[in-house]
CSV table of C-alpha atoms in Angstrom, one decimal:
chain,number,residue,atom,x,y,z
X,743,UNK,CA,-5.7,17.3,4.2
X,744,UNK,CA,-2.8,14.9,5.0
X,745,UNK,CA,-2.2,12.1,2.4
X,746,UNK,CA,-0.1,9.1,1.9
X,747,UNK,CA,0.7,7.9,-1.6
X,748,UNK,CA,1.9,4.3,-2.1
X,749,UNK,CA,3.6,3.8,-5.4
X,750,UNK,CA,3.5,0.2,-6.7
X,751,UNK,CA,6.7,-1.5,-7.8
X,752,UNK,CA,9.1,1.4,-7.2
X,753,UNK,CA,12.9,0.6,-7.0
X,754,UNK,CA,12.5,-3.1,-7.4
X,755,UNK,CA,14.4,-3.3,-10.7
X,756,UNK,CA,16.5,-0.9,-12.8
X,757,UNK,CA,13.5,-0.1,-15.0
X,758,UNK,CA,11.6,1.2,-12.0
X,759,UNK,CA,14.3,3.2,-10.2
X,760,UNK,CA,13.2,6.6,-8.9
X,761,UNK,CA,15.3,8.7,-6.6
X,762,UNK,CA,13.2,9.9,-3.7
X,763,UNK,CA,14.5,13.4,-4.2
X,764,UNK,CA,12.9,13.3,-7.7
X,765,UNK,CA,9.7,12.0,-6.3
X,766,UNK,CA,9.5,14.8,-3.7
X,767,UNK,CA,10.3,17.4,-6.4
X,768,UNK,CA,7.5,16.0,-8.6
X,769,UNK,CA,5.0,16.2,-5.8
X,770,UNK,CA,6.0,19.7,-5.0
X,771,UNK,CA,5.6,20.7,-8.7
X,772,UNK,CA,2.1,19.2,-8.5
X,773,UNK,CA,1.4,21.8,-5.7
X,774,UNK,CA,1.5,19.5,-2.7
X,775,UNK,CA,2.9,20.8,0.6
X,776,UNK,CA,5.0,19.3,3.4
X,777,UNK,CA,6.3,16.6,1.1
X,778,UNK,CA,8.4,13.8,2.5
X,779,UNK,CA,9.2,10.3,1.5
X,780,UNK,CA,9.8,7.2,3.6
X,781,UNK,CA,12.2,4.4,2.5
X,782,UNK,CA,13.0,3.9,-1.1
X,783,UNK,CA,9.9,1.8,-1.9
X,784,UNK,CA,7.7,4.6,-3.1
X,785,UNK,CA,6.0,6.0,0.0
X,786,UNK,CA,5.2,9.7,0.0
X,787,UNK,CA,3.5,11.9,2.6
X,788,UNK,CA,2.1,15.4,1.8
X,789,UNK,CA,-0.7,17.8,2.3
X,790,UNK,CA,-3.0,18.6,-0.5
X,791,UNK,CA,-6.5,19.9,-1.4
X,792,UNK,CA,-8.6,17.5,-3.5
X,793,UNK,CA,-9.8,14.0,-3.4
X,794,UNK,CA,-7.7,10.8,-3.4
X,795,UNK,CA,-8.7,9.8,-6.9
X,796,UNK,CA,-7.7,13.0,-8.6
X,797,UNK,CA,-4.4,13.1,-6.6
X,798,UNK,CA,-3.6,9.5,-7.5
X,799,UNK,CA,-4.3,10.3,-11.2
X,800,UNK,CA,-2.2,13.4,-11.1
X,801,UNK,CA,0.8,11.6,-9.5
X,802,UNK,CA,0.5,8.7,-12.1
X,803,UNK,CA,0.4,11.3,-14.9
X,804,UNK,CA,3.4,13.2,-13.5
X,805,UNK,CA,5.4,10.0,-13.1
X,806,UNK,CA,4.7,9.1,-16.7
X,807,UNK,CA,5.3,12.5,-18.2
X,808,UNK,CA,8.2,13.8,-16.1
X,809,UNK,CA,10.0,10.6,-15.0
X,810,UNK,CA,9.0,8.2,-17.8
X,811,UNK,CA,7.7,5.7,-15.3
X,812,UNK,CA,4.4,3.8,-15.3
X,813,UNK,CA,3.3,3.0,-11.8
X,814,UNK,CA,0.0,2.6,-10.0
X,815,UNK,CA,-0.5,5.0,-7.1
X,816,UNK,CA,-2.8,4.2,-4.2
X,817,UNK,CA,-3.6,7.2,-2.1
X,818,UNK,CA,-5.1,7.3,1.4
X,819,UNK,CA,-5.8,10.1,3.8
X,820,UNK,CA,-4.1,10.0,7.2
X,821,UNK,CA,-7.5,9.3,8.7
X,822,UNK,CA,-8.1,6.4,6.3
X,823,UNK,CA,-4.7,5.0,7.2
X,824,UNK,CA,-5.5,5.3,10.9
X,825,UNK,CA,-8.7,3.2,10.2
X,826,UNK,CA,-6.6,0.5,8.4
X,827,UNK,CA,-4.5,0.1,11.5
X,828,UNK,CA,-7.3,0.2,14.0
X,829,UNK,CA,-9.5,-2.3,12.0
X,830,UNK,CA,-6.7,-4.9,11.6
X,831,UNK,CA,-8.6,-8.2,12.2
X,832,UNK,CA,-5.4,-10.4,12.6
X,833,UNK,CA,-2.9,-10.7,15.4
X,834,UNK,CA,0.5,-9.2,14.4
X,835,UNK,CA,2.8,-11.9,15.5
X,836,UNK,CA,5.8,-10.7,13.4
X,837,UNK,CA,5.4,-7.2,11.9
X,838,UNK,CA,8.0,-8.0,9.2
X,839,UNK,CA,5.9,-10.9,8.0
X,840,UNK,CA,2.5,-9.2,8.4
X,841,UNK,CA,1.4,-7.0,5.5
X,842,UNK,CA,-1.4,-4.9,4.2
X,843,UNK,CA,-2.4,-5.1,0.5
X,844,UNK,CA,-3.8,-1.6,-0.3
X,845,UNK,CA,-6.4,-1.8,-3.1
X,846,UNK,CA,-7.5,0.9,-5.5
X,847,UNK,CA,-11.1,-0.5,-5.2
X,848,UNK,CA,-12.9,-2.7,-2.8
X,849,UNK,CA,-12.0,-6.4,-3.0
X,850,UNK,CA,-14.0,-9.1,-4.8
X,851,UNK,CA,-15.3,-10.4,-1.5
X,852,UNK,CA,-17.1,-13.4,-2.9
X,853,UNK,CA,-14.2,-14.5,-5.0
X,854,UNK,CA,-11.7,-14.1,-2.2
X,855,UNK,CA,-14.0,-15.9,0.3
X,856,UNK,CA,-14.2,-18.8,-2.2
X,857,UNK,CA,-10.5,-19.6,-1.8
X,858,UNK,CA,-10.0,-22.6,0.5
X,859,UNK,CA,-7.8,-21.5,3.4
X,860,UNK,CA,-6.1,-24.9,3.1
X,861,UNK,CA,-4.8,-23.8,-0.3
X,862,UNK,CA,-2.6,-21.2,1.3
X,863,UNK,CA,-2.1,-22.4,4.9
X,864,UNK,CA,-0.2,-21.5,7.1
X,865,UNK,CA,-0.6,-18.1,5.5
X,866,UNK,CA,-3.6,-16.1,6.7
X,867,UNK,CA,-5.8,-13.4,5.0
X,868,UNK,CA,-8.7,-11.2,6.1
X,869,UNK,CA,-10.5,-8.6,4.1
X,870,UNK,CA,-10.9,-5.0,5.0
X,871,UNK,CA,-12.7,-2.2,3.2
X,872,UNK,CA,-10.1,-1.5,0.5
X,873,UNK,CA,-7.3,-3.6,1.8
X,874,UNK,CA,-6.3,-7.2,2.6
X,875,UNK,CA,-4.5,-8.1,5.8
X,876,UNK,CA,-2.1,-11.0,5.2
X,877,UNK,CA,0.3,-12.9,7.4
X,878,UNK,CA,3.2,-14.8,5.8
X,879,UNK,CA,4.7,-16.9,8.7
X,880,UNK,CA,7.3,-18.4,6.3
X,881,UNK,CA,8.2,-15.1,4.8
X,882,UNK,CA,7.8,-13.8,1.3
X,883,UNK,CA,10.2,-16.1,-0.6
X,884,UNK,CA,7.5,-18.3,-2.0
X,885,UNK,CA,4.1,-17.2,-0.7
X,886,UNK,CA,1.0,-19.1,-1.8
X,887,UNK,CA,-1.5,-16.3,-1.3
X,888,UNK,CA,-0.5,-13.6,-3.8
X,889,UNK,CA,-1.2,-15.7,-6.9
X,890,UNK,CA,-4.5,-16.8,-5.5
X,891,UNK,CA,-5.5,-13.2,-4.6
X,892,UNK,CA,-4.5,-11.9,-8.1
X,893,UNK,CA,-7.3,-14.0,-9.6
X,894,UNK,CA,-9.8,-11.8,-7.8
X,895,UNK,CA,-8.1,-8.5,-8.3
X,896,UNK,CA,-10.4,-5.6,-9.0
X,897,UNK,CA,-7.6,-3.2,-9.9
X,898,UNK,CA,-4.2,-1.9,-8.9
X,899,UNK,CA,-2.8,-2.9,-5.5
X,900,UNK,CA,0.4,-2.5,-3.6
X,901,UNK,CA,1.7,-4.2,-0.4
X,902,UNK,CA,3.4,-2.8,2.7
X,903,UNK,CA,4.6,-4.7,5.7
X,904,UNK,CA,3.2,-3.7,9.1
X,905,UNK,CA,6.3,-1.9,10.2
X,906,UNK,CA,6.0,0.4,7.2
X,907,UNK,CA,2.2,0.9,7.6
X,908,UNK,CA,2.5,2.0,11.2
X,909,UNK,CA,5.5,4.2,10.5
X,910,UNK,CA,3.7,5.9,7.6
X,911,UNK,CA,0.7,6.5,9.9
X,912,UNK,CA,2.9,8.1,12.6
X,913,UNK,CA,4.6,10.3,9.9
X,914,UNK,CA,1.3,11.3,8.4
X,915,UNK,CA,-0.1,12.3,11.7
X,916,UNK,CA,3.0,14.4,12.4
X,917,UNK,CA,2.7,16.4,9.1
């Protein structure tokens, strides 16, 4: 099975720095095949046997034990990532300002639906199965949506812009 692992908060500060060569080596030690990384922001692609939950836990444990790093890891199959792209409910006007928030668990639909869109306009948000689709027309300098979404967080999450999501899908399908 082809998988994509999305590590949260990697290489955003000196305390979270991980060389992609070290991440690839860790994944190979865990027994995963065809390992490759994309960008320096904690995106890994590989083949493995097992379910996403156990793979996520194994990677988190390996990061902690071998690299001394605590990071949430969201894992999706290539097929699930294809579904994320195909079910996108918003128009992608600018892929650098359009993002997918990958959630470890389904979103709190009632809580998120209770947020008045006027509170975060002109930003936009739509819910998926285990992801949120968000558009930040003014960029990510001072977005209004993330603090509002955090109130209804049901677990770990990590965000990738649309360019990265679609590139990861292409790479996963080529594994």
